[in-house]
Short mmCIF file of C-alpha atoms and ligand atoms in Angstrom, two decimals:
data_model
loop_
_atom_site.label_atom_id
_atom_site.label_comp_id
_atom_site.label_asym_id
_atom_site.label_seq_id
_atom_site.Cartn_x
_atom_site.Cartn_y
_atom_site.Cartn_z
CA UNK G 1 0.00 0.00 0.00
CA UNK G 2 1.43 3.36 -1.08
CA UNK G 3 0.99 5.98 1.66
CA UNK G 4 0.72 9.67 0.79
CA UNK G 5 0.22 12.89 2.74
CA UNK G 6 -1.46 15.75 0.89
CA UNK G 7 -3.40 18.95 1.57
CA UNK G 8 -6.38 17.56 -0.36
CA UNK G 9 -7.46 14.14 -1.62
CA UNK G 10 -9.92 14.19 -4.52
CA UNK G 11 -12.10 11.13 -5.17
CA UNK G 12 -12.98 10.86 -8.86
CA UNK G 13 -11.13 12.12 -11.95
CA UNK G 14 -14.13 13.43 -13.88
CA UNK G 15 -14.40 17.05 -14.97
CA UNK G 16 -15.37 18.15 -11.44
CA UNK G 17 -12.60 16.33 -9.58
CA UNK G 18 -9.86 17.31 -12.02
CA UNK G 19 -10.89 20.96 -12.17
CA UNK G 20 -10.87 21.04 -8.35
CA UNK G 21 -7.40 19.46 -8.25
CA UNK G 22 -6.13 21.85 -10.93
CA UNK G 23 -7.39 24.93 -9.04
CA UNK G 24 -5.91 23.65 -5.78
CA UNK G 25 -2.51 23.05 -7.39
CA UNK G 26 -2.62 26.52 -8.96
CA UNK G 27 -3.25 27.92 -5.47
CA UNK G 28 -0.16 26.08 -4.19
CA UNK G 29 -1.82 23.15 -2.38
CA UNK G 30 -0.76 19.52 -2.79
CA UNK G 31 -3.31 17.01 -4.10
CA UNK G 32 -3.82 13.33 -4.86
CA UNK G 33 -6.67 12.29 -7.16
CA UNK G 34 -7.92 8.71 -6.79
CA UNK G 35 -9.88 7.38 -9.78
CA UNK G 36 -11.67 4.03 -9.92
CA UNK G 37 -11.43 3.59 -13.70
CA UNK G 38 -8.36 2.96 -15.85
CA UNK G 39 -8.90 6.34 -17.53
CA UNK G 40 -9.76 9.91 -16.56
CA UNK G 41 -12.90 11.76 -17.67
CA UNK G 42 -15.77 9.84 -16.06
CA UNK G 43 -18.81 10.68 -18.20
CA UNK G 44 -16.48 12.28 -20.79
CA UNK G 45 -15.04 9.58 -23.00
CA UNK G 46 -13.87 9.93 -26.58
CA UNK G 47 -12.83 6.63 -28.14
CA UNK G 48 -12.09 4.86 -31.41
CA UNK G 49 -14.79 2.31 -32.17
CA UNK G 50 -14.19 0.18 -35.29
CA UNK G 51 -12.14 3.00 -36.82
CA UNK G 52 -14.56 5.81 -35.98
CA UNK G 53 -13.92 8.50 -33.36
CA UNK G 54 -17.00 8.59 -31.16
CA UNK G 55 -18.04 10.79 -28.25
CA UNK G 56 -19.35 8.03 -26.00
CA UNK G 57 -20.28 10.51 -23.26
CA UNK G 58 -20.75 14.30 -23.17
CA UNK G 59 -19.82 16.33 -26.22
CA UNK G 60 -21.79 19.55 -26.83
CA UNK G 61 -20.93 23.04 -25.64
CA UNK G 62 -23.52 25.85 -25.59
CA UNK G 63 -22.83 29.62 -25.57
CA UNK G 64 -24.04 30.14 -21.97
CA UNK G 65 -21.47 27.67 -20.59
CA UNK G 66 -18.87 30.32 -19.88
CA UNK G 67 -16.84 28.30 -17.35
CA UNK G 68 -16.44 25.45 -19.84
CA UNK G 69 -15.68 27.91 -22.67
CA UNK G 70 -13.04 29.58 -20.46
CA UNK G 71 -11.50 26.19 -19.69
CA UNK G 72 -11.36 25.28 -23.39
CA UNK G 73 -9.44 28.52 -24.00
CA UNK G 74 -7.11 27.89 -21.08
CA UNK G 75 -6.35 24.37 -22.32
CA UNK G 76 -5.86 25.52 -25.95
CA UNK G 77 -8.82 23.54 -27.32
CA UNK G 78 -10.77 24.58 -30.41
CA UNK G 79 -14.44 24.12 -31.22
CA UNK G 80 -16.49 23.75 -34.38
CA UNK G 81 -20.22 24.16 -35.10
CA UNK G 82 -22.68 21.31 -35.47
CA UNK G 83 -23.83 20.95 -39.10
CA UNK G 84 -27.22 22.64 -39.37
CA UNK G 85 -27.85 23.61 -42.98
CA UNK G 86 -31.07 22.42 -44.58
CA UNK G 87 -34.41 21.17 -43.33
CA UNK G 88 -35.16 19.41 -40.06
CA UNK G 89 -37.57 16.47 -39.84
CA UNK G 90 -40.53 15.90 -37.53
CA UNK G 91 -42.21 12.49 -37.31
CA UNK G 92 -45.71 12.51 -35.79
CA UNK G 93 -47.70 9.84 -33.94
CA UNK G 94 -48.75 8.21 -37.26
CA UNK G 95 -45.11 7.86 -38.31
CA UNK G 96 -45.43 10.55 -41.01
CA UNK G 97 -42.22 12.52 -41.61
CA UNK G 98 -42.51 16.24 -42.44
CA UNK G 99 -39.72 18.68 -43.25
CA UNK G 100 -39.56 22.02 -41.43
CA UNK G 101 -37.22 24.93 -40.77
CA UNK G 102 -36.72 26.98 -37.60
CA UNK G 103 -37.83 25.87 -34.14
CA UNK G 104 -41.57 25.30 -34.67
CA UNK G 105 -42.55 21.73 -35.41
CA UNK G 106 -44.99 21.24 -38.33
CA UNK G 107 -48.09 20.67 -36.21
CA UNK G 108 -51.81 21.29 -36.67
CA UNK G 109 -52.47 24.97 -35.93
CA UNK G 110 -54.42 24.24 -32.73
CA UNK G 111 -51.62 21.95 -31.46
CA UNK G 112 -49.04 24.61 -32.32
CA UNK G 113 -51.00 27.16 -30.29
CA UNK G 114 -51.18 24.79 -27.33
CA UNK G 115 -47.47 24.05 -27.60
CA UNK G 116 -46.66 27.78 -27.69
CA UNK G 117 -48.79 28.24 -24.58
CA UNK G 118 -46.96 25.47 -22.72
CA UNK G 119 -43.51 26.67 -23.81
CA UNK G 120 -44.43 30.17 -22.63
CA UNK G 121 -45.66 28.84 -19.24
CA UNK G 122 -42.50 26.81 -18.65
CA UNK G 123 -40.34 29.68 -19.79
CA UNK G 124 -42.07 32.07 -17.36
CA UNK G 125 -41.70 29.59 -14.51
CA UNK G 126 -38.03 28.98 -15.24
CA UNK G 127 -37.45 32.77 -15.13
CA UNK G 128 -38.82 32.82 -11.57
CA UNK G 129 -36.45 30.06 -10.46
CA UNK G 130 -32.83 30.67 -9.53
CA UNK G 131 -30.99 27.52 -10.65
CA UNK G 132 -28.64 27.83 -7.67
CA UNK G 133 -31.45 27.66 -5.11
CA UNK G 134 -34.80 26.69 -6.66
CA UNK G 135 -36.00 25.66 -3.20
CA UNK G 136 -36.30 29.38 -2.38
CA UNK G 137 -39.09 29.88 -4.92
CA UNK G 138 -42.16 31.06 -2.91
CA UNK G 139 -44.17 28.08 -4.21
CA UNK G 140 -41.28 25.60 -4.15
CA UNK G 141 -43.04 22.93 -2.06
CA UNK G 142 -46.20 23.10 -4.12
CA UNK G 143 -44.30 22.94 -7.43
CA UNK G 144 -42.16 20.09 -6.14
CA UNK G 145 -45.12 17.80 -5.45
CA UNK G 146 -46.60 18.07 -8.97
CA UNK G 147 -45.00 15.98 -11.70
CA UNK G 148 -44.11 17.68 -14.98
CA UNK G 149 -46.63 15.37 -16.71
CA UNK G 150 -49.39 16.31 -14.23
CA UNK G 151 -48.64 20.02 -14.55
CA UNK G 152 -48.77 19.89 -18.36
CA UNK G 153 -52.07 17.96 -18.18
CA UNK G 154 -53.51 20.68 -15.96
CA UNK G 155 -52.67 23.29 -18.63
CA UNK G 156 -53.58 21.59 -21.91
CA UNK G 157 -55.79 18.83 -23.26
CA UNK G 158 -53.67 18.54 -26.42
CA UNK G 159 -51.60 15.35 -26.02
CA UNK G 160 -49.20 15.98 -28.89
CA UNK G 161 -48.42 19.49 -27.57
CA UNK G 162 -47.81 18.07 -24.07
CA UNK G 163 -45.70 15.18 -25.35
CA UNK G 164 -43.49 17.51 -27.38
CA UNK G 165 -42.90 19.91 -24.50
CA UNK G 166 -42.21 17.02 -22.10
CA UNK G 167 -39.75 15.54 -24.61
CA UNK G 168 -37.43 18.56 -24.31
CA UNK G 169 -36.97 18.10 -20.56
CA UNK G 170 -37.90 14.47 -19.83
CA UNK G 171 -36.52 12.48 -22.79
CA UNK G 172 -33.85 14.96 -23.81
CA UNK G 173 -32.48 16.24 -20.50
CA UNK G 174 -33.38 14.45 -17.25
CA UNK G 175 -33.89 11.18 -19.21
CA UNK G 176 -36.69 10.11 -16.88
CA UNK G 177 -40.43 9.84 -17.65
CA UNK G 178 -42.23 13.18 -17.16
CA UNK G 179 -44.30 11.64 -14.33
CA UNK G 180 -41.14 10.83 -12.34
CA UNK G 181 -39.88 14.33 -11.48
CA UNK G 182 -41.46 17.57 -10.37
CA UNK G 183 -42.21 20.71 -12.31
CA UNK G 184 -39.82 22.49 -9.90
CA UNK G 185 -37.02 20.15 -11.01
CA UNK G 186 -38.01 20.77 -14.64
CA UNK G 187 -37.91 24.55 -14.07
CA UNK G 188 -34.47 24.28 -12.47
CA UNK G 189 -33.18 22.27 -15.45
CA UNK G 190 -34.46 24.97 -17.81
CA UNK G 191 -33.18 27.83 -15.62
CA UNK G 192 -29.74 26.20 -15.41
CA UNK G 193 -29.50 26.51 -19.21
CA UNK G 194 -30.68 30.14 -19.15
CA UNK G 195 -34.33 29.48 -20.10
CA UNK G 196 -36.71 26.80 -21.35
CA UNK G 197 -36.51 28.30 -24.84
CA UNK G 198 -32.81 27.43 -24.89
CA UNK G 199 -33.69 23.76 -24.42
CA UNK G 200 -36.13 23.91 -27.35
CA UNK G 201 -33.50 25.57 -29.55
CA UNK G 202 -31.13 22.82 -30.73
CA UNK G 203 -28.92 25.45 -32.37
CA UNK G 204 -28.29 26.93 -28.93
CA UNK G 205 -28.08 23.95 -26.61
CA UNK G 206 -26.18 21.74 -29.08
CA UNK G 207 -24.08 24.50 -30.55
CA UNK G 208 -20.45 23.42 -30.69
CA UNK G 209 -18.15 20.43 -30.34
CA UNK G 210 -14.49 20.24 -29.42
CA UNK G 211 -12.03 19.24 -32.14
CA UNK G 212 -10.53 15.95 -30.99
CA UNK G 213 -13.34 15.36 -28.49
CA UNK G 214 -14.51 16.76 -25.16
CA UNK G 215 -12.50 14.20 -23.19
CA UNK G 216 -9.53 16.40 -24.10
CA UNK G 217 -10.58 18.58 -21.14
CA UNK G 218 -9.97 15.95 -18.43
CA UNK G 219 -6.99 14.50 -20.34
CA UNK G 220 -5.24 17.89 -20.50
CA UNK G 221 -6.12 18.74 -16.91
CA UNK G 222 -4.70 15.42 -15.81
CA UNK G 223 -1.48 16.05 -17.77
CA UNK G 224 -1.07 19.34 -15.88
CA UNK G 225 -1.42 17.52 -12.57
CA UNK G 226 1.89 15.82 -13.19
CA UNK G 227 1.54 12.37 -11.64
CA UNK G 228 -1.01 13.32 -8.97
CA UNK G 229 -3.76 11.24 -10.61
CA UNK G 230 -3.85 7.57 -9.56
CA UNK G 231 -5.90 5.33 -11.88
CA UNK G 232 -7.50 1.96 -11.04
CA UNK G 233 -7.98 3.14 -7.44
CA UNK G 234 -11.63 2.75 -6.41
CA UNK G 235 -11.93 4.40 -3.01
CA UNK G 236 -13.27 1.93 -0.45
CA UNK G 237 -13.19 3.89 2.80
CA UNK G 238 -12.99 7.40 4.20
CA UNK G 239 -12.11 7.91 7.85
CA UNK G 240 -12.48 11.31 9.49
CA UNK G 241 -12.67 12.74 13.01
CA UNK G 242 -10.72 11.47 15.99
CA UNK G 243 -9.24 8.33 14.44
CA UNK G 244 -7.15 10.22 11.87
CA UNK G 245 -3.57 11.41 12.59
CA UNK G 246 -3.25 14.81 14.23
CA UNK G 247 -3.24 17.73 11.78
CA UNK G 248 -5.19 15.69 9.21
CA UNK G 249 -8.91 15.75 8.43
CA UNK G 250 -9.32 12.47 6.56
CA UNK G 251 -7.68 9.17 5.68
CA UNK G 252 -8.91 7.85 2.32
CA UNK G 253 -8.10 4.31 1.22
CA UNK G 254 -8.33 2.78 -2.24
CA UNK G 255 -7.05 -0.64 -3.33
CA UNK G 256 -3.34 0.34 -3.41
CA UNK G 257 -3.12 3.89 -2.05
CA UNK G 258 -3.83 5.45 1.34
CA UNK G 259 -3.96 9.24 1.44
CA UNK G 260 -3.92 11.24 4.67
CA UNK G 261 -5.12 14.75 3.90
CA UNK G 262 -6.59 17.83 5.50
CA UNK G 263 -9.60 17.78 3.18
CA UNK G 264 -11.40 15.37 0.87
CA UNK G 265 -13.43 16.30 -2.20
CA UNK G 266 -15.94 13.60 -3.12
CA UNK G 267 -16.25 14.28 -6.87
CA UNK G 268 -18.53 11.45 -7.93
CA UNK G 269 -22.23 11.13 -8.75
CA UNK G 270 -24.49 10.92 -5.68
CA UNK G 271 -25.78 7.41 -6.49
CA UNK G 272 -22.26 6.02 -5.92
CA UNK G 273 -21.32 7.84 -2.72
CA UNK G 274 -22.75 5.13 -0.45
CA UNK G 275 -20.31 2.64 -1.99
CA UNK G 276 -17.61 4.29 0.12
CA UNK G 277 -17.56 3.18 3.72
CA UNK G 278 -17.53 6.36 5.82
CA UNK G 279 -16.25 6.20 9.41
CA UNK G 280 -18.00 7.86 11.15
CA UNK G 281 -20.99 7.56 8.79
CA UNK G 282 -22.12 10.67 6.92
CA UNK G 283 -24.85 12.58 8.78
CA UNK G 284 -28.38 11.24 8.31
CA UNK G 285 -29.30 14.24 6.14
CA UNK G 286 -26.67 13.31 3.51
CA UNK G 287 -27.43 9.59 3.79
CA UNK G 288 -31.09 10.32 3.06
CA UNK G 289 -30.53 13.00 0.44
CA UNK G 290 -28.25 10.83 -1.68
CA UNK G 291 -30.96 8.15 -1.80
CA UNK G 292 -33.43 10.63 -3.29
CA UNK G 293 -31.12 11.49 -6.19
CA UNK G 294 -31.05 9.03 -9.07
CA UNK G 295 -29.55 8.92 -12.54
CA UNK G 296 -31.74 8.85 -15.64
CA UNK G 297 -31.36 6.35 -18.48
CA UNK G 298 -30.51 7.05 -22.10
CA UNK G 299 -28.90 5.10 -24.93
CA UNK G 300 -26.72 7.35 -27.10
CA UNK G 301 -26.72 5.71 -30.53
CA UNK G 302 -23.92 6.36 -33.03
CA UNK G 303 -24.29 5.40 -36.71
CA UNK G 304 -21.41 6.15 -39.10
CA UNK G 305 -21.95 6.07 -42.91
CA UNK G 306 -19.59 6.30 -45.88
CA UNK G 307 -20.85 9.89 -46.40
CA UNK G 308 -23.39 12.25 -44.80
CA UNK G 309 -26.06 11.10 -47.30
CA UNK G 310 -28.90 13.11 -45.71
CA UNK G 311 -27.16 16.37 -46.69
CA UNK G 312 -27.67 15.36 -50.37
CA UNK G 313 -31.42 15.49 -49.69
CA UNK G 314 -31.11 19.00 -48.23
CA UNK G 315 -31.50 17.72 -44.67
CA UNK G 316 -29.60 19.16 -41.71
CA UNK G 317 -29.78 15.86 -39.84
CA UNK G 318 -31.79 17.43 -37.01
CA UNK G 319 -34.84 15.27 -36.36
CA UNK G 320 -37.51 14.91 -33.65
CA UNK G 321 -40.26 12.40 -33.04
CA UNK G 322 -41.84 12.17 -29.56
CA UNK G 323 -43.38 8.79 -30.47
CA UNK G 324 -40.27 7.39 -32.13
CA UNK G 325 -37.82 4.97 -30.46
CA UNK G 326 -35.11 7.56 -31.23
CA UNK G 327 -36.84 10.73 -30.04
CA UNK G 328 -34.13 13.12 -31.34
CA UNK G 329 -31.25 12.75 -33.75
CA UNK G 330 -28.52 15.00 -35.21
CA UNK G 331 -25.69 15.19 -37.71
CA UNK G 332 -22.68 14.34 -35.56
CA UNK G 333 -20.02 14.20 -38.25
CA UNK G 334 -16.53 14.71 -36.86
CA UNK G 335 -14.45 17.73 -37.78
CA UNK G 336 -12.81 17.26 -41.19
CA UNK G 337 -14.30 13.75 -41.60
CA UNK G 338 -15.51 12.58 -45.03
CA UNK G 339 -17.73 10.00 -43.42
CA UNK G 340 -21.08 11.07 -42.00
CA UNK G 341 -22.21 10.32 -38.44
CA UNK G 342 -25.69 10.45 -36.98
CA UNK G 343 -26.25 10.49 -33.24
CA UNK G 344 -29.65 9.58 -31.82
CA UNK G 345 -31.05 9.20 -28.31
CA UNK G 346 -33.34 6.54 -26.83
CA UNK G 347 -34.57 7.60 -23.42
CA UNK G 348 -36.11 6.38 -20.16
CA UNK G 349 -38.94 3.81 -20.60
CA UNK G 350 -38.19 3.35 -24.31
CA UNK G 351 -34.61 2.51 -23.35
CA UNK G 352 -35.99 -0.08 -20.87
CA UNK G 353 -37.96 -1.68 -23.72
CA UNK G 354 -34.93 -1.68 -26.03
CA UNK G 355 -32.69 -3.29 -23.42
CA UNK G 356 -35.19 -6.16 -23.08
CA UNK G 357 -34.43 -7.12 -26.70
CA UNK G 358 -31.46 -9.16 -27.94
CA UNK G 359 -28.71 -6.85 -29.29
CA UNK G 360 -29.41 -7.62 -32.98
CA UNK G 361 -33.14 -6.93 -32.67
CA UNK G 362 -32.47 -3.75 -30.70
CA UNK G 363 -30.09 -2.52 -33.40
CA UNK G 364 -32.67 -3.31 -36.09
CA UNK G 365 -35.45 -1.41 -34.32
CA UNK G 366 -33.25 1.59 -33.55
CA UNK G 367 -32.04 1.77 -37.17
CA UNK G 368 -35.68 1.46 -38.36
CA UNK G 369 -36.39 4.51 -36.25
CA UNK G 370 -33.50 6.42 -37.85
CA UNK G 371 -34.88 5.34 -41.26
CA UNK G 372 -38.22 6.97 -40.35
CA UNK G 373 -36.32 10.28 -40.36
CA UNK G 374 -33.68 9.84 -43.08
CA UNK G 375 -34.94 7.04 -45.33
CA UNK G 376 -33.72 3.49 -46.02
CA UNK G 377 -30.04 4.33 -46.29
CA UNK G 378 -29.97 4.97 -42.54
CA UNK G 379 -30.45 1.20 -42.02
CA UNK G 380 -26.93 0.43 -43.27
CA UNK G 381 -24.21 2.17 -41.24
CA UNK G 382 -20.54 1.13 -41.52
CA UNK G 383 -20.15 1.51 -37.75
CA UNK G 384 -22.94 1.17 -35.19
CA UNK G 385 -22.47 1.68 -31.44
CA UNK G 386 -24.69 2.16 -28.40
CA UNK G 387 -23.29 4.08 -25.40
CA UNK G 388 -24.60 2.13 -22.43
CA UNK G 389 -23.70 4.08 -19.29
CA UNK G 390 -26.16 2.24 -17.07
CA UNK G 391 -23.96 -0.84 -17.42
CA UNK G 392 -20.85 1.10 -16.32
CA UNK G 393 -19.87 0.14 -12.79
CA UNK G 394 -18.60 3.66 -11.95
CA UNK G 395 -21.56 5.64 -13.34
CA UNK G 396 -24.74 3.48 -13.57
CA UNK G 397 -26.96 5.75 -15.66
CA UNK G 398 -27.01 8.78 -17.96
CA UNK G 399 -26.83 11.64 -18.34
CA UNK G 400 -26.94 12.65 -14.69
CA UNK G 401 -28.84 12.65 -11.39
CA UNK G 402 -31.98 14.50 -10.38
CA UNK G 403 -34.36 14.39 -7.42
CA UNK G 404 -37.52 12.34 -7.18
CA UNK G 405 -40.82 14.14 -6.48
CA UNK G 406 -40.50 16.41 -3.45
CA UNK G 407 -36.75 15.86 -3.05
CA UNK G 408 -35.52 19.18 -4.41
CA UNK G 409 -37.48 21.36 -1.98
CA UNK G 410 -36.85 18.97 0.91
CA UNK G 411 -33.09 18.45 0.57
CA UNK G 412 -31.85 21.01 -1.97
CA UNK G 413 -30.50 23.51 0.57
CA UNK G 414 -28.05 20.86 1.84
CA UNK G 415 -27.01 19.64 -1.60
CA UNK G 416 -23.63 21.38 -1.63
CA UNK G 417 -22.96 21.57 2.14
CA UNK G 418 -19.65 20.15 3.27
CA UNK G 419 -19.43 17.77 6.23
CA UNK G 420 -16.42 18.75 8.33
CA UNK G 421 -13.38 18.26 6.06
CA UNK G 422 -15.45 16.44 3.40
CA UNK G 423 -16.58 18.49 0.40
CA UNK G 424 -18.84 17.39 -2.47
CA UNK G 425 -18.53 18.36 -6.14
CA UNK G 426 -20.10 17.02 -9.32
CA UNK G 427 -22.32 18.21 -12.17
CA UNK G 428 -25.35 16.63 -10.50
CA UNK G 429 -25.07 19.16 -7.62
CA UNK G 430 -24.65 22.25 -9.83
CA UNK G 431 -27.00 25.24 -10.19
CA UNK G 432 -25.89 26.92 -13.43
CA UNK G 433 -24.68 24.14 -15.73
CA UNK G 434 -26.70 21.50 -13.81
CA UNK G 435 -26.04 18.00 -15.24
CA UNK G 436 -23.50 19.45 -17.73
CA UNK G 437 -19.73 19.67 -17.96
CA UNK G 438 -19.95 23.39 -17.29
CA UNK G 439 -21.67 22.60 -13.98
CA UNK G 440 -19.06 19.96 -13.12
CA UNK G 441 -16.27 22.53 -13.61
CA UNK G 442 -18.18 25.10 -11.54
CA UNK G 443 -18.61 22.62 -8.67
CA UNK G 444 -14.94 21.62 -8.81
CA UNK G 445 -13.84 25.26 -8.69
CA UNK G 446 -16.26 26.06 -5.86
CA UNK G 447 -14.95 23.20 -3.69
CA UNK G 448 -11.36 24.27 -4.39
CA UNK G 449 -12.13 27.92 -3.57
CA UNK G 450 -13.71 26.95 -0.24
CA UNK G 451 -10.67 24.87 0.72
CA UNK G 452 -8.15 27.51 -0.39
CA UNK G 453 -9.98 30.09 1.75
CA UNK G 454 -9.67 27.83 4.80
CA UNK G 455 -6.00 27.15 4.04
CA UNK G 456 -4.83 30.70 3.55
CA UNK G 457 -3.50 30.87 7.11
CA UNK G 458 -1.98 27.36 7.23
CA UNK G 459 1.46 26.03 6.11
CA UNK G 460 1.68 24.10 2.80
CA UNK G 461 2.55 20.42 2.47
CA UNK G 462 5.21 18.87 0.26
CA UNK G 463 4.43 18.42 -3.45
CA UNK G 464 2.39 21.63 -3.74
CA UNK G 465 2.27 23.73 -6.94
CA UNK G 466 1.33 23.27 -10.61
CA UNK G 467 3.79 21.67 -12.99
CA UNK G 468 3.39 23.92 -16.04
C1 FAD D 501 -24.09 9.92 -22.88
C2 FAD D 501 -23.86 11.26 -22.22
C3 FAD D 501 -23.99 12.42 -22.97
C4 FAD D 501 -23.79 13.68 -22.37
N1 FAD D 501 -23.84 14.80 -23.15
C5 FAD D 501 -23.42 15.98 -22.63
C6 FAD D 501 -23.20 17.10 -23.48
O1 FAD D 501 -23.37 17.00 -24.70
N2 FAD D 501 -22.77 18.26 -22.91
C7 FAD D 501 -22.55 18.37 -21.54
O2 FAD D 501 -22.16 19.43 -21.06
N3 FAD D 501 -22.75 17.30 -20.72
C8 FAD D 501 -23.14 16.12 -21.23
N4 FAD D 501 -23.27 15.02 -20.43
C9 FAD D 501 -23.11 15.18 -18.97
C10 FAD D 501 -21.65 15.34 -18.58
O3 FAD D 501 -20.86 14.39 -19.27
C11 FAD D 501 -21.51 15.14 -17.07
O4 FAD D 501 -22.42 16.00 -16.40
C12 FAD D 501 -20.12 15.46 -16.55
O5 FAD D 501 -19.12 14.91 -17.37
C13 FAD D 501 -20.00 14.92 -15.13
O6 FAD D 501 -18.71 15.21 -14.60
P1 FAD D 501 -18.44 14.89 -13.06
O7 FAD D 501 -17.00 15.08 -12.85
O8 FAD D 501 -19.38 15.67 -12.22
O9 FAD D 501 -18.85 13.35 -12.85
P2 FAD D 501 -18.24 12.05 -13.54
O10 FAD D 501 -17.82 12.36 -14.92
O11 FAD D 501 -19.24 10.98 -13.35
O12 FAD D 501 -16.92 11.75 -12.71
C14 FAD D 501 -16.94 11.00 -11.51
C15 FAD D 501 -15.69 10.17 -11.47
O13 FAD D 501 -15.65 9.49 -10.21
C16 FAD D 501 -15.16 8.17 -10.44
N5 FAD D 501 -15.56 7.35 -9.30
C17 FAD D 501 -16.79 6.90 -8.98
N6 FAD D 501 -16.74 6.20 -7.84
C18 FAD D 501 -15.46 6.22 -7.41
C19 FAD D 501 -14.78 5.67 -6.29
N7 FAD D 501 -15.40 4.96 -5.33
N8 FAD D 501 -13.44 5.87 -6.18
C20 FAD D 501 -12.77 6.58 -7.12
N9 FAD D 501 -13.36 7.11 -8.19
C21 FAD D 501 -14.70 6.94 -8.33
C22 FAD D 501 -15.76 7.79 -11.76
O14 FAD D 501 -15.08 6.71 -12.37
C23 FAD D 501 -15.64 9.09 -12.54
O15 FAD D 501 -14.41 9.16 -13.24
C24 FAD D 501 -23.48 13.76 -20.99
C25 FAD D 501 -23.36 12.59 -20.23
C26 FAD D 501 -23.53 11.35 -20.84
C27 FAD D 501 -23.37 10.11 -20.01
#
């Protein structure tokens, strides 16, 4: 067992943990980052699959994500725009595909009016909610006990209008059925992206990608940490309080490394925190709160073709169908690539259904759904891959975690509270940038800032300082 002494031990080398470690090093503190996987990045993972570069996890950057944009600049990373020329496609409940331009789906006029009304209502509500503390909304408790589905039903009898509006937050963001989370949680999701209209506007929310892949962010951060990141080290226990050596706040043990440190940052999704054995146990509030936060479920489907054939038909690749297996799909062609890539998403209960099928049948049904948007050619990709994060031991869902009904108003105020020397940071706890890489970076920086403030009067430990 390797034994280390550091100012701070960080558990998890995702965007949150690495940005925390990077800020701490820049401030002159020593760190050790313990990561369970054999790679850094957590839910950011860019890999070569059968000769195609795929973004298996997070990939898009939107203009409001200023912390992420600042980090891309600092790390010397460049972005490019998602392909968006041409018509989009909408497939309705009867399976009929219609071309359209702009944001408004080609719906019957009465349905369009109802959809406008619902978008307006959700937009107004999200303006009243501060994403950092939605529990302070004067009607927080009331809004937190109504599901998004129930709230939409109370406002409109038009099913297609409701299903479309729900799709933008349920299927596309929280990746849970609209009856499984509250309208307060939905409003926070929208507010965290600036407004609900931003979520409806694919050109905003899915604006840019990073050349070479978004995993470059954790990879470059890790390179700047100069040997302080320890891979294949799932943390098993965290001791704090009287049993730790004097002058230290925690002793954190993984399979091969034991770190004694003044502070710990737990930079992992809340559903995994209870896998660490805490001695003494975390306070009951945290133990309870973490049980009310759960990850959604989505299959990110990648299909790579010899060329972006849909562009020849004047299609942008952007496609929506609330009743389709793949509810949304986009042109995801890599920068400078001659081949064409489509990325589609299969969410929540539809993902459950798909996972009940044998792999070949699942692939066939998912490609049939892509064909409903782009025609027969979509059935024959050169490379086909399904990102399956729910089967990943160190994540267990996608994209991120949100509260069950009533959880946000009940526990939210304690979401980011530290417990003695133990701090928490991950995208699932963010206000602005909630569930996104931007939020992960914000949480990492916030934990680092809090620790640096406490340390300003204390002597440094060995190994402090950034390497470049
Ligand atoms: C398919 C998919 C698509 C997405 N698309 C986008 C997008 O387009 N844009 C966007 O901004 N966001 C997107 N996201 C969300 C974004 O990727 C995440 O919000 C963000 O990367 C989370 O970073 P994090 O550091 O908070 O958590 P994580 O990335 O989950 O990092 C936690 C780390 O902790 C490690 N860990 C867990 N348990 C232990 C343990 N016991 N000991 C040691 N280490 C441990 C994990 O291995 C992991 O490396 C997407 C996510 C997914 C899955």
